Short mmCIF file of C-alpha atoms and ligand atoms in Angstrom, two decimals:
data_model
loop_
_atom_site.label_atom_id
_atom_site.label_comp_id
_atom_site.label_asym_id
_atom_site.label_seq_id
_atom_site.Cartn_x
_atom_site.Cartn_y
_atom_site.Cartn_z
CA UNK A 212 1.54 -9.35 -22.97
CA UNK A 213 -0.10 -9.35 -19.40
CA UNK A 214 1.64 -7.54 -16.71
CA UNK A 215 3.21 -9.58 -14.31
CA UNK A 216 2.47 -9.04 -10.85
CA UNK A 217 3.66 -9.93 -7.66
CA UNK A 218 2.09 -11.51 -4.72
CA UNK A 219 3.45 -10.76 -1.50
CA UNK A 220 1.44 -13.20 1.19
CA UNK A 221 1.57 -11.85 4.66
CA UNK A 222 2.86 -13.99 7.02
CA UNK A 223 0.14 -12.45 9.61
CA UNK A 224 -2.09 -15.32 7.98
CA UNK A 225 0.21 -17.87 8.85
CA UNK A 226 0.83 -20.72 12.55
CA UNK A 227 2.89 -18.46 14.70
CA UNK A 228 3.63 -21.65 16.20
CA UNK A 229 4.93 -22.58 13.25
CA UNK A 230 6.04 -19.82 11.00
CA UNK A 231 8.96 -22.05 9.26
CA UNK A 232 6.25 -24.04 7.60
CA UNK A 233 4.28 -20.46 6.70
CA UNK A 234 7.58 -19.71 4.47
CA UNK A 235 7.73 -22.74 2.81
CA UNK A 236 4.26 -22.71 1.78
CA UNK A 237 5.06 -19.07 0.79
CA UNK A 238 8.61 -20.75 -1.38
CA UNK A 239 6.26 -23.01 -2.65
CA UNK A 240 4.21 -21.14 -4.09
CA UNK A 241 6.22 -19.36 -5.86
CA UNK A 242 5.09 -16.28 -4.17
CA UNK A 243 8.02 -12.87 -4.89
CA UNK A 244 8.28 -11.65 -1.70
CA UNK A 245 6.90 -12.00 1.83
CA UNK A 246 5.13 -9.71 3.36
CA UNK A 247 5.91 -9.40 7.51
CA UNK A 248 3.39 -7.08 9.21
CA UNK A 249 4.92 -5.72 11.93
CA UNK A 250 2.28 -4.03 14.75
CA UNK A 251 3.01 -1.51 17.89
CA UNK A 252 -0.58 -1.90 20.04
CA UNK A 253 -0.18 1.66 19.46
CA UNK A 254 -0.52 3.15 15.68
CA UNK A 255 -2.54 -0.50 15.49
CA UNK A 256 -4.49 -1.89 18.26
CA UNK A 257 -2.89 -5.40 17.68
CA UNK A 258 1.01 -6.30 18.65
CA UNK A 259 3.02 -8.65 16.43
CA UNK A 260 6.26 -8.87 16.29
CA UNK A 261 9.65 -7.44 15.58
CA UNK A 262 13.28 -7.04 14.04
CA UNK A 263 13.53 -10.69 15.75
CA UNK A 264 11.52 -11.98 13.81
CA UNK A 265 12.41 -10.62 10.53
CA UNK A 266 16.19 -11.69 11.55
CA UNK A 267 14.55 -15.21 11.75
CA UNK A 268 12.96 -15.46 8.93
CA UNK A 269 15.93 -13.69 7.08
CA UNK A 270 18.09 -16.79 7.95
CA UNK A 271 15.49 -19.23 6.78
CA UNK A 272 14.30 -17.52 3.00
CA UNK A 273 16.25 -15.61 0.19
CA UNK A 274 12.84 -14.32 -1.11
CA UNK A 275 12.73 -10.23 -0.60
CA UNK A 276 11.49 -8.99 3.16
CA UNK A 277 8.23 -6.83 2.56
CA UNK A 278 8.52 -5.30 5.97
CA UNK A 279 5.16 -3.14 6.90
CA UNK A 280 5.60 -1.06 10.15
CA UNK A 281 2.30 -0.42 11.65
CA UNK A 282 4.31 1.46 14.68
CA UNK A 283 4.76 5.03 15.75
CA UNK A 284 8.15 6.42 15.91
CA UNK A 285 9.10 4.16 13.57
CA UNK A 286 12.66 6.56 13.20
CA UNK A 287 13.47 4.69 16.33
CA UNK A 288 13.76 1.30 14.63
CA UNK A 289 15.15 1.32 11.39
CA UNK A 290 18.12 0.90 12.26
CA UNK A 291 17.02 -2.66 13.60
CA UNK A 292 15.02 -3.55 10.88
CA UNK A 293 17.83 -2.65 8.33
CA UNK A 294 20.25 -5.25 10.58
CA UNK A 295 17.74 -7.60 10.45
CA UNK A 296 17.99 -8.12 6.75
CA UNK A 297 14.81 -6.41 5.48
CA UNK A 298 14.82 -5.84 1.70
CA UNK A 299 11.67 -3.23 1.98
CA UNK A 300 11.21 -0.68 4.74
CA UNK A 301 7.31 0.64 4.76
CA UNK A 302 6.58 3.34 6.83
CA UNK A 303 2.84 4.55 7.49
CA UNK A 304 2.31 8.36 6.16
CA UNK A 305 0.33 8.94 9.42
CA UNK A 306 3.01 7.92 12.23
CA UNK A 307 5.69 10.22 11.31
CA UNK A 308 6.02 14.25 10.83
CA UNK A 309 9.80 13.49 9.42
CA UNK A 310 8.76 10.80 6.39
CA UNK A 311 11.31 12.70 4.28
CA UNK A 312 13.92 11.91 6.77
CA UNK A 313 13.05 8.26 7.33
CA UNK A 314 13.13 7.42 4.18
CA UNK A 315 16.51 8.32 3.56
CA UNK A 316 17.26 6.79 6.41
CA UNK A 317 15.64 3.20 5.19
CA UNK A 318 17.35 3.79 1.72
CA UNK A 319 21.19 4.98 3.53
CA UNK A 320 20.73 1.74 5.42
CA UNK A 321 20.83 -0.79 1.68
CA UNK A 322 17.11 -1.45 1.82
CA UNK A 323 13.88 0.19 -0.56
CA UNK A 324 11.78 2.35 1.33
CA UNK A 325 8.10 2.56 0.98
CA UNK A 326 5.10 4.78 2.38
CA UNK A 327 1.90 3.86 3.11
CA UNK A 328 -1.53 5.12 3.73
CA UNK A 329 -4.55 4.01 5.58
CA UNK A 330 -8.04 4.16 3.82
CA UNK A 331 -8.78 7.40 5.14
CA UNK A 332 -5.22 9.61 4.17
CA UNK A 333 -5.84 10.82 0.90
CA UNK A 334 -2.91 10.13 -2.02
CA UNK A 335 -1.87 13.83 -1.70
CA UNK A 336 -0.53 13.49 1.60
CA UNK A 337 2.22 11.55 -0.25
CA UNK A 338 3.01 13.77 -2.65
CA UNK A 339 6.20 15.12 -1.93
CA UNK A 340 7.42 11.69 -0.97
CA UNK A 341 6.79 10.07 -4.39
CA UNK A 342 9.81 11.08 -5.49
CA UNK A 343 11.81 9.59 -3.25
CA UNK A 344 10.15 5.85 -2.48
CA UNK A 345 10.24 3.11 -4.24
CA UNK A 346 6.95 1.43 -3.16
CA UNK A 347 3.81 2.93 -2.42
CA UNK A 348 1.37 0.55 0.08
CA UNK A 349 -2.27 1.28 -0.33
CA UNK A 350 -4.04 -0.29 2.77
CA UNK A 351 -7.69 -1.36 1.67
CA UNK A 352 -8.78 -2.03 5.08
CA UNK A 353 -8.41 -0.14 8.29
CA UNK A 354 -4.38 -1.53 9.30
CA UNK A 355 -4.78 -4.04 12.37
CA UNK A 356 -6.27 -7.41 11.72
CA UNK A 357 -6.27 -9.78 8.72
CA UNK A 358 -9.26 -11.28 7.30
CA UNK A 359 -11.05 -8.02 6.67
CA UNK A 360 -13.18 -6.79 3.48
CA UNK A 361 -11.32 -4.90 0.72
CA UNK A 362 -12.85 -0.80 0.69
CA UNK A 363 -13.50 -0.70 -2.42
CA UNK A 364 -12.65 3.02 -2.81
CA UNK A 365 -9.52 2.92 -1.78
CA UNK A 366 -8.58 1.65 -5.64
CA UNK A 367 -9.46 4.97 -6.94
CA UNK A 368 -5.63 5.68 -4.90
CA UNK A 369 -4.07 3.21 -7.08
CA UNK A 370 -5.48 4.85 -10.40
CA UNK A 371 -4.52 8.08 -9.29
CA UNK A 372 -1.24 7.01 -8.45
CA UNK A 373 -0.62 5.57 -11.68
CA UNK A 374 -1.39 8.71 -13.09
CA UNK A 375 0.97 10.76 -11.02
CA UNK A 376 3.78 8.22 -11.81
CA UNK A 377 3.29 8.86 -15.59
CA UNK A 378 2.90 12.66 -14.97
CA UNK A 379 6.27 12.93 -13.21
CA UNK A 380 7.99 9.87 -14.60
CA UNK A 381 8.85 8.20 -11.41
CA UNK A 382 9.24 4.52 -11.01
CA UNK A 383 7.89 3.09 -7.45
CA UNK A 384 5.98 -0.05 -7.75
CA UNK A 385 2.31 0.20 -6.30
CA UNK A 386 1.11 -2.52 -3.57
CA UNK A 387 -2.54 -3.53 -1.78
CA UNK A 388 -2.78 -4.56 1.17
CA UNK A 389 -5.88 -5.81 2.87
CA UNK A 390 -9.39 -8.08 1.63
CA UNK A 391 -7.15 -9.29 -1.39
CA UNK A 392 -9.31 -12.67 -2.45
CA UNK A 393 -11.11 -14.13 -5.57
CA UNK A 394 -13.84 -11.70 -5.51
CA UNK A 395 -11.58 -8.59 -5.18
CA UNK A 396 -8.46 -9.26 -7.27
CA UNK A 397 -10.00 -8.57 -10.52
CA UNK A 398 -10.69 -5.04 -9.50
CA UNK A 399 -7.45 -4.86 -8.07
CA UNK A 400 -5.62 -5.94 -11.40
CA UNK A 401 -7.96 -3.41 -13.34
CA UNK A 402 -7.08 -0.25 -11.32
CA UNK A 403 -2.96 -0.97 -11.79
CA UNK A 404 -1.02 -2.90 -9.00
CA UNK A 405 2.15 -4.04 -9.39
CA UNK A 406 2.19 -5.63 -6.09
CA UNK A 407 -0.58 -7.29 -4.09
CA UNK A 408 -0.78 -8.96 -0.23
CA UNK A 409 -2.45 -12.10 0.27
CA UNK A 410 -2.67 -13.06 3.98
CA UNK A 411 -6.25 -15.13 4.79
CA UNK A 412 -6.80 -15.99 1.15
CA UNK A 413 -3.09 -17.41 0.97
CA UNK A 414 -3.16 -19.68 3.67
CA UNK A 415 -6.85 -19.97 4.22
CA UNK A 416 -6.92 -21.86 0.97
CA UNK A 417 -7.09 -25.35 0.81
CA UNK A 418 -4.26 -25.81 -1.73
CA UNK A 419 -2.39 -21.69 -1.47
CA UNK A 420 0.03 -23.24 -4.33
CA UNK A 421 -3.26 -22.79 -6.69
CA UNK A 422 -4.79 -20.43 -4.64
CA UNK A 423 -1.41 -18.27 -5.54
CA UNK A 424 -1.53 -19.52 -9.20
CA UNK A 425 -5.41 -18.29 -9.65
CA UNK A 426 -4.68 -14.40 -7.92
CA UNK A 427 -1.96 -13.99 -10.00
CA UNK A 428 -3.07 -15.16 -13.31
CA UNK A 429 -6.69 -14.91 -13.45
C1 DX5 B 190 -3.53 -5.61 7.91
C2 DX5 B 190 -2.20 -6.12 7.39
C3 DX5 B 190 -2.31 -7.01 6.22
C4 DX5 B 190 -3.06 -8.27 6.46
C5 DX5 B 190 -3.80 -8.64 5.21
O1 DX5 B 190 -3.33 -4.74 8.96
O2 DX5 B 190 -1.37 -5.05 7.03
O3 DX5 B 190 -1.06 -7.28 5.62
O4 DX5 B 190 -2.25 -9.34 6.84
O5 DX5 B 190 -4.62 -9.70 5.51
P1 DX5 B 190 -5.82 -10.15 4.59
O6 DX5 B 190 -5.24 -10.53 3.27
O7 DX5 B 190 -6.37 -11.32 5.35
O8 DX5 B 190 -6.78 -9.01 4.50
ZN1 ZN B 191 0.59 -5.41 5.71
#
């Protein structure tokens, strides 16, 4: 049987002017989860958008919150993001010395936590978090902007994180993030997601409803 995995489409992609229409097109297409990239102008050069909005589009979608701080100190607003009815915490590897202590922070708080790495953090900076997360978030482009090519390399992370799950026998899904399209997904799919984020090739498409059906089952 083929694995089934989930697509998570960022809402980055999507009208700020109109981000109630973004989620439907998300509902409708039968996407799991939506992914809400949330950015400091600081750990990212871009700013977003915060715990507001995530309370706003927590009122408006029962689908699970994929919430991906791209923001130092990000100990300083979990507690806001937890209120705001996020279902998944991600924290970046890189913008905190605590991660240990975040984490159980995220997961004291009701919500999953998850770590994530930027293309040039190795997977062994995460190694004494594995344990304790229950998604890992491998960024295939440089965090910041959508729309930008998938680094190839940055797979190799997802095969050796498979391997360190079976190794240890721990159970946190694995997620991509960044240059997810029809020319990338297939390598995507063959080094082991669980979990992949769709933001220009979601609602870039003409039709994302197929555009969601092809990702996911070609
Ligand atoms: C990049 C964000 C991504 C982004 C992906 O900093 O974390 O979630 O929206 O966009 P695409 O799919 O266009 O590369
Ligand atoms: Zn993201």
């Amino acid at each position: 049987m083929k694995k089934m995995i989930k697509l998570a489409p960022s809402v980055l992609a999507a009208d700020f002017a109109n981000v109630s229409e973004g989620i439907s097109i998300i509902e409708d297409a039968g996407a799991e989860w939506v992914h809400l990239d949330v950015m400091d102008g600081s750990f990212v050069p871009e700013i977003t958008f915060g715990s507001q909005m995530v309370k706003a589009i927590r009122s408006r979608t029962d689908l699970p919150l994929d919430v991906h701080l791209m923001i130092e100190k990000p100990e300083n607003h979990i507690d806001a993001f937890l209120a705001a009815g996020s279902d998944f915490i991600t924290i970046h590897a890189e913008a905190v010395v605590h991660a240990n202590r975040v984490i159980q922070m995220i997961k004291d708080g009701g919500a999953k936590a998850g770590v994530s790495i930027v293309p040039s953090t190795p997977v062994s900076a995460l190694t004494e978090l594995l344990p304790f997360v229950d998604l890992v978030l491998i960024m295939t482009v440089n965090p910041g902007y959508g729309g930008q090519k998938l680094i190839p390399e940055c797979l190799d992370k997802v095969r050796t994180l498979n391997t360190l799950k079976k190794e240890k026998g721990l159970a946190f899904e694995i997620s991509i993030d960044g240059g997810v399209n029809r020319s990338t997904i297939k390598a995507c799919k063959e080094a082991g997601i669980d979990v992949f984020v769709a933001g220009s090739a979601f609602f870039g498409a003409e039709d994302p409803s197929a555009e969601a059906e092809y990702l996911k089952n070609c």
